[in-house]
Amino acid sequence: MAQVLGGHKEALAELFRRYSRLVFSIGVRVLRDAGEAEEIVQEVFFYVHQKVGQFDASRGMAKAWIAQIAHHRAIDRRGFLHRRHFYVGTDVTLLADTLAGNDNLEREIVSRLNRVHLQQAFEELSDKQRITLELYFFEGLELMEIAERMNESSENVRHFYYRGLQKLRKNSFVQSLKENQER
């Protein structure tokens, strides 16, 4: 790690040779997808290269530090993918209808009405609450990333997030959607 900090190019390559399989296996275990695990490997070693100064040998070995980074990155990525519905399977019957050209007019109308009502529910939020929730749910950003983008403290963004969710949950349309899902 001292050599990586010193700028020796081969030192980072050696770390990669030693620990890339470990990072990949952590990624696969957490994400259950080899392609996503490969992305985690790249992210982790890029992070190690950028933040090598944060490594503290008195707190443990490089292997443990790298494994911890990999685990946290994989957990964050899993949350991102979950919010993007990566792990949700495709409904084959809907896909068959789409491919056969059988549009369900009623489903389309309900979908558009739901979208309009949801937009109205979001309009009831303050600007900062709405932006925070849109960035979190629709762009998949983490709260820390939202704080940076909005130039706000993480505490404020957390406040916008939870207060916005609380307002949305009280919205009559959102409550009716929840009741329909429970049936």
PDB file of C-alpha atoms in Angstrom:
ATOM      1  CA  MET A   1       0.000   0.000   0.000  1.00  0.00           C
ATOM      2  CA  ALA A   2       2.909   2.314   0.710  1.00  0.00           C
ATOM      3  CA  GLN A   3       4.163   1.716  -2.826  1.00  0.00           C
ATOM      4  CA  VAL A   4       0.719   2.507  -4.273  1.00  0.00           C
ATOM      5  CA  LEU A   5       0.714   5.696  -2.202  1.00  0.00           C
ATOM      6  CA  GLY A   6       4.193   6.442  -3.557  1.00  0.00           C
ATOM      7  CA  GLY A   7       2.837   6.270  -7.102  1.00  0.00           C
ATOM      8  CA  HIS A   8       4.441   2.984  -8.182  1.00  0.00           C
ATOM      9  CA  LYS A   9       2.298   1.764 -11.070  1.00  0.00           C
ATOM     10  CA  GLU A  10       3.225  -1.883 -10.605  1.00  0.00           C
ATOM     11  CA  ALA A  11       2.111  -1.832  -6.958  1.00  0.00           C
ATOM     12  CA  LEU A  12      -1.533  -1.264  -7.903  1.00  0.00           C
ATOM     13  CA  ALA A  13      -1.262  -3.977 -10.559  1.00  0.00           C
ATOM     14  CA  GLU A  14       0.087  -6.355  -7.917  1.00  0.00           C
ATOM     15  CA  LEU A  15      -2.819  -5.553  -5.584  1.00  0.00           C
ATOM     16  CA  PHE A  16      -5.180  -6.224  -8.455  1.00  0.00           C
ATOM     17  CA  ARG A  17      -3.526  -9.598  -9.201  1.00  0.00           C
ATOM     18  CA  ARG A  18      -3.698 -10.608  -5.556  1.00  0.00           C
ATOM     19  CA  TYR A  19      -7.199  -9.469  -4.651  1.00  0.00           C
ATOM     20  CA  SER A  20      -9.314  -9.093  -7.799  1.00  0.00           C
ATOM     21  CA  ARG A  21     -10.717 -12.630  -7.438  1.00  0.00           C
ATOM     22  CA  LEU A  22     -11.636 -11.917  -3.813  1.00  0.00           C
ATOM     23  CA  VAL A  23     -13.422  -8.696  -4.807  1.00  0.00           C
ATOM     24  CA  PHE A  24     -15.167 -10.485  -7.685  1.00  0.00           C
ATOM     25  CA  SER A  25     -16.388 -13.286  -5.407  1.00  0.00           C
ATOM     26  CA  ILE A  26     -17.752 -10.748  -2.912  1.00  0.00           C
ATOM     27  CA  GLY A  27     -19.524  -8.989  -5.780  1.00  0.00           C
ATOM     28  CA  VAL A  28     -21.053 -12.196  -7.124  1.00  0.00           C
ATOM     29  CA  ARG A  29     -22.159 -13.287  -3.658  1.00  0.00           C
ATOM     30  CA  VAL A  30     -23.892  -9.977  -2.940  1.00  0.00           C
ATOM     31  CA  LEU A  31     -25.184  -9.110  -6.428  1.00  0.00           C
ATOM     32  CA  ARG A  32     -25.767 -12.579  -7.910  1.00  0.00           C
ATOM     33  CA  ASP A  33     -24.634 -11.308 -11.307  1.00  0.00           C
ATOM     34  CA  ALA A  34     -21.157 -11.774 -12.797  1.00  0.00           C
ATOM     35  CA  GLY A  35     -21.342  -8.672 -15.000  1.00  0.00           C
ATOM     36  CA  GLU A  36     -22.241  -6.460 -12.071  1.00  0.00           C
ATOM     37  CA  ALA A  37     -19.498  -8.101  -9.985  1.00  0.00           C
ATOM     38  CA  GLU A  38     -16.963  -7.184 -12.686  1.00  0.00           C
ATOM     39  CA  GLU A  39     -18.099  -3.568 -12.393  1.00  0.00           C
ATOM     40  CA  ILE A  40     -17.525  -3.768  -8.637  1.00  0.00           C
ATOM     41  CA  VAL A  41     -13.955  -4.988  -9.232  1.00  0.00           C
ATOM     42  CA  GLN A  42     -13.250  -1.954 -11.405  1.00  0.00           C
ATOM     43  CA  GLU A  43     -14.895   0.445  -8.940  1.00  0.00           C
ATOM     44  CA  VAL A  44     -13.016  -0.978  -5.965  1.00  0.00           C
ATOM     45  CA  PHE A  45      -9.569  -0.771  -7.504  1.00  0.00           C
ATOM     46  CA  PHE A  46     -10.243   2.693  -8.897  1.00  0.00           C
ATOM     47  CA  TYR A  47     -11.312   3.723  -5.378  1.00  0.00           C
ATOM     48  CA  VAL A  48      -8.176   2.130  -3.889  1.00  0.00           C
ATOM     49  CA  HIS A  49      -6.055   4.076  -6.376  1.00  0.00           C
ATOM     50  CA  GLN A  50      -7.811   7.359  -5.520  1.00  0.00           C
ATOM     51  CA  LYS A  51      -8.108   6.913  -1.741  1.00  0.00           C
ATOM     52  CA  VAL A  52      -4.956   4.968  -0.880  1.00  0.00           C
ATOM     53  CA  GLY A  53      -4.079   7.756   1.549  1.00  0.00           C
ATOM     54  CA  GLN A  54      -7.040   6.711   3.712  1.00  0.00           C
ATOM     55  CA  PHE A  55      -5.562   3.259   4.325  1.00  0.00           C
ATOM     56  CA  ASP A  56      -4.333   2.887   7.906  1.00  0.00           C
ATOM     57  CA  ALA A  57      -2.037  -0.102   8.387  1.00  0.00           C
ATOM     58  CA  SER A  58      -2.476   0.095  12.159  1.00  0.00           C
ATOM     59  CA  ARG A  59      -6.175  -0.796  11.723  1.00  0.00           C
ATOM     60  CA  GLY A  60      -5.628  -3.913   9.633  1.00  0.00           C
ATOM     61  CA  MET A  61      -4.210  -5.422   6.500  1.00  0.00           C
ATOM     62  CA  ALA A  62      -4.762  -4.211   2.954  1.00  0.00           C
ATOM     63  CA  LYS A  63      -6.735  -7.360   2.136  1.00  0.00           C
ATOM     64  CA  ALA A  64      -9.306  -6.591   4.847  1.00  0.00           C
ATOM     65  CA  TRP A  65      -9.562  -2.946   3.749  1.00  0.00           C
ATOM     66  CA  ILE A  66     -10.111  -3.933   0.120  1.00  0.00           C
ATOM     67  CA  ALA A  67     -12.657  -6.609   1.090  1.00  0.00           C
ATOM     68  CA  GLN A  68     -14.547  -4.065   3.195  1.00  0.00           C
ATOM     69  CA  ILE A  69     -14.630  -1.587   0.311  1.00  0.00           C
ATOM     70  CA  ALA A  70     -15.856  -4.351  -2.015  1.00  0.00           C
ATOM     71  CA  HIS A  71     -18.592  -5.383   0.371  1.00  0.00           C
ATOM     72  CA  HIS A  72     -19.846  -1.815   0.850  1.00  0.00           C
ATOM     73  CA  ARG A  73     -19.730  -1.069  -2.879  1.00  0.00           C
ATOM     74  CA  ALA A  74     -21.621  -4.282  -3.663  1.00  0.00           C
ATOM     75  CA  ILE A  75     -24.304  -3.536  -1.052  1.00  0.00           C
ATOM     76  CA  ASP A  76     -24.709  -0.012  -2.447  1.00  0.00           C
ATOM     77  CA  ARG A  77     -24.933  -1.368  -5.992  1.00  0.00           C
ATOM     78  CA  ARG A  78     -27.514  -3.975  -4.941  1.00  0.00           C
ATOM     79  CA  GLY A  79     -29.677  -1.203  -3.481  1.00  0.00           C
ATOM     80  CA  PHE A  80     -29.308   0.800  -6.680  1.00  0.00           C
ATOM     81  CA  LEU A  81     -30.241  -2.206  -8.826  1.00  0.00           C
ATOM     82  CA  HIS A  82     -33.157  -3.066  -6.569  1.00  0.00           C
ATOM     83  CA  ARG A  83     -34.554   0.462  -6.915  1.00  0.00           C
ATOM     84  CA  ARG A  84     -34.176   0.090 -10.693  1.00  0.00           C
ATOM     85  CA  HIS A  85     -36.068  -3.241 -10.555  1.00  0.00           C
ATOM     86  CA  PHE A  86     -33.053  -5.149 -11.876  1.00  0.00           C
ATOM     87  CA  TYR A  87     -33.975  -8.210  -9.825  1.00  0.00           C
ATOM     88  CA  VAL A  88     -37.639  -8.267 -10.871  1.00  0.00           C
ATOM     89  CA  GLY A  89     -38.443 -10.882 -13.494  1.00  0.00           C
ATOM     90  CA  THR A  90     -40.267 -10.158 -16.722  1.00  0.00           C
ATOM     91  CA  ASP A  91     -43.959 -10.974 -16.842  1.00  0.00           C
ATOM     92  CA  VAL A  92     -44.108 -13.359 -19.806  1.00  0.00           C
ATOM     93  CA  THR A  93     -47.832 -12.855 -20.404  1.00  0.00           C
ATOM     94  CA  LEU A  94     -47.418  -9.075 -20.738  1.00  0.00           C
ATOM     95  CA  LEU A  95     -44.428  -9.597 -22.998  1.00  0.00           C
ATOM     96  CA  ALA A  96     -46.420 -12.015 -25.173  1.00  0.00           C
ATOM     97  CA  ASP A  97     -49.264  -9.470 -25.466  1.00  0.00           C
ATOM     98  CA  THR A  98     -46.812  -6.790 -26.477  1.00  0.00           C
ATOM     99  CA  LEU A  99     -45.082  -8.971 -29.058  1.00  0.00           C
ATOM    100  CA  ALA A 100     -48.394 -10.158 -30.512  1.00  0.00           C
ATOM    101  CA  GLY A 101     -49.640  -6.579 -30.761  1.00  0.00           C
ATOM    102  CA  ASN A 102     -52.514  -7.184 -28.313  1.00  0.00           C
ATOM    103  CA  ASP A 103     -52.660  -3.874 -26.464  1.00  0.00           C
ATOM    104  CA  ASN A 104     -54.786  -3.783 -23.383  1.00  0.00           C
ATOM    105  CA  LEU A 105     -56.527  -0.405 -23.644  1.00  0.00           C
ATOM    106  CA  GLU A 106     -57.855  -0.564 -20.089  1.00  0.00           C
ATOM    107  CA  ARG A 107     -54.371  -1.273 -18.683  1.00  0.00           C
ATOM    108  CA  GLU A 108     -52.952   1.621 -20.715  1.00  0.00           C
ATOM    109  CA  ILE A 109     -55.626   4.056 -19.485  1.00  0.00           C
ATOM    110  CA  VAL A 110     -55.160   3.012 -15.844  1.00  0.00           C
ATOM    111  CA  SER A 111     -51.392   3.366 -16.226  1.00  0.00           C
ATOM    112  CA  ARG A 112     -51.738   6.912 -17.604  1.00  0.00           C
ATOM    113  CA  LEU A 113     -54.202   7.886 -14.870  1.00  0.00           C
ATOM    114  CA  ASN A 114     -51.864   6.484 -12.225  1.00  0.00           C
ATOM    115  CA  ARG A 115     -48.985   8.490 -13.683  1.00  0.00           C
ATOM    116  CA  VAL A 116     -51.066  11.707 -13.589  1.00  0.00           C
ATOM    117  CA  HIS A 117     -52.141  11.083  -9.973  1.00  0.00           C
ATOM    118  CA  LEU A 118     -48.590  10.273  -8.953  1.00  0.00           C
ATOM    119  CA  GLN A 119     -47.361  13.512 -10.557  1.00  0.00           C
ATOM    120  CA  GLN A 120     -50.018  15.381  -8.588  1.00  0.00           C
ATOM    121  CA  ALA A 121     -48.859  13.675  -5.386  1.00  0.00           C
ATOM    122  CA  PHE A 122     -45.275  14.768  -6.102  1.00  0.00           C
ATOM    123  CA  GLU A 123     -46.465  18.343  -6.743  1.00  0.00           C
ATOM    124  CA  GLU A 124     -47.729  18.481  -3.134  1.00  0.00           C
ATOM    125  CA  LEU A 125     -44.130  18.112  -1.915  1.00  0.00           C
ATOM    126  CA  SER A 126     -41.730  20.990  -1.374  1.00  0.00           C
ATOM    127  CA  ASP A 127     -39.239  21.477  -4.205  1.00  0.00           C
ATOM    128  CA  LYS A 128     -36.376  20.015  -2.189  1.00  0.00           C
ATOM    129  CA  GLN A 129     -38.430  16.991  -1.107  1.00  0.00           C
ATOM    130  CA  ARG A 130     -39.576  16.346  -4.681  1.00  0.00           C
ATOM    131  CA  ILE A 131     -36.072  16.690  -6.133  1.00  0.00           C
ATOM    132  CA  THR A 132     -34.612  14.442  -3.418  1.00  0.00           C
ATOM    133  CA  LEU A 133     -37.179  11.684  -4.023  1.00  0.00           C
ATOM    134  CA  GLU A 134     -36.881  11.945  -7.807  1.00  0.00           C
ATOM    135  CA  LEU A 135     -33.087  11.656  -7.656  1.00  0.00           C
ATOM    136  CA  TYR A 136     -33.311   8.746  -5.228  1.00  0.00           C
ATOM    137  CA  PHE A 137     -36.034   6.687  -6.898  1.00  0.00           C
ATOM    138  CA  PHE A 138     -35.797   7.619 -10.556  1.00  0.00           C
ATOM    139  CA  GLU A 139     -32.077   8.269 -10.985  1.00  0.00           C
ATOM    140  CA  GLY A 140     -30.909   5.758  -8.369  1.00  0.00           C
ATOM    141  CA  LEU A 141     -28.637   8.145  -6.495  1.00  0.00           C
ATOM    142  CA  GLU A 142     -27.675   7.542  -2.884  1.00  0.00           C
ATOM    143  CA  LEU A 143     -28.524  10.198  -0.282  1.00  0.00           C
ATOM    144  CA  MET A 144     -24.862  11.276  -0.044  1.00  0.00           C
ATOM    145  CA  GLU A 145     -24.727  11.758  -3.823  1.00  0.00           C
ATOM    146  CA  ILE A 146     -27.952  13.771  -3.682  1.00  0.00           C
ATOM    147  CA  ALA A 147     -26.466  15.957  -0.943  1.00  0.00           C
ATOM    148  CA  GLU A 148     -23.466  16.703  -3.149  1.00  0.00           C
ATOM    149  CA  ARG A 149     -25.623  17.405  -6.199  1.00  0.00           C
ATOM    150  CA  MET A 150     -28.013  19.663  -4.270  1.00  0.00           C
ATOM    151  CA  ASN A 151     -25.174  21.304  -2.322  1.00  0.00           C
ATOM    152  CA  GLU A 152     -26.931  20.441   0.941  1.00  0.00           C
ATOM    153  CA  SER A 153     -25.771  18.681   4.087  1.00  0.00           C
ATOM    154  CA  SER A 154     -26.500  14.964   4.341  1.00  0.00           C
ATOM    155  CA  GLU A 155     -28.723  15.699   7.357  1.00  0.00           C
ATOM    156  CA  ASN A 156     -30.866  18.097   5.318  1.00  0.00           C
ATOM    157  CA  VAL A 157     -31.179  15.636   2.445  1.00  0.00           C
ATOM    158  CA  ARG A 158     -32.149  12.874   4.867  1.00  0.00           C
ATOM    159  CA  HIS A 159     -34.777  15.239   6.296  1.00  0.00           C
ATOM    160  CA  PHE A 160     -36.129  16.042   2.792  1.00  0.00           C
ATOM    161  CA  TYR A 161     -36.223  12.327   1.979  1.00  0.00           C
ATOM    162  CA  TYR A 162     -38.109  11.170   5.080  1.00  0.00           C
ATOM    163  CA  ARG A 163     -40.499  14.139   5.207  1.00  0.00           C
ATOM    164  CA  GLY A 164     -41.243  13.702   1.499  1.00  0.00           C
ATOM    165  CA  LEU A 165     -41.991  10.005   1.972  1.00  0.00           C
ATOM    166  CA  GLN A 166     -44.193  10.826   4.928  1.00  0.00           C
ATOM    167  CA  LYS A 167     -46.205  13.324   2.847  1.00  0.00           C
ATOM    168  CA  LEU A 168     -46.500  10.862  -0.048  1.00  0.00           C
ATOM    169  CA  ARG A 169     -47.755   8.117   2.265  1.00  0.00           C
ATOM    170  CA  LYS A 170     -50.513  10.422   3.494  1.00  0.00           C
ATOM    171  CA  ASN A 171     -51.629  11.234  -0.072  1.00  0.00           C
ATOM    172  CA  SER A 172     -55.030   9.649  -0.812  1.00  0.00           C
ATOM    173  CA  PHE A 173     -53.952   8.329  -4.216  1.00  0.00           C
ATOM    174  CA  VAL A 174     -50.830   6.686  -2.808  1.00  0.00           C
ATOM    175  CA  GLN A 175     -52.906   5.138  -0.012  1.00  0.00           C
ATOM    176  CA  SER A 176     -55.369   3.713  -2.586  1.00  0.00           C
ATOM    177  CA  LEU A 177     -52.453   2.201  -4.546  1.00  0.00           C
ATOM    178  CA  LYS A 178     -51.177   0.584  -1.347  1.00  0.00           C
ATOM    179  CA  GLU A 179     -54.631  -0.821  -0.552  1.00  0.00           C
ATOM    180  CA  ASN A 180     -54.947  -2.238  -4.092  1.00  0.00           C
ATOM    181  CA  GLN A 181     -51.583  -3.979  -3.754  1.00  0.00           C
ATOM    182  CA  GLU A 182     -52.569  -5.542  -0.444  1.00  0.00           C
ATOM    183  CA  ARG A 183     -55.656  -7.163  -1.978  1.00  0.00           C
TER     184      ARG A 183
END
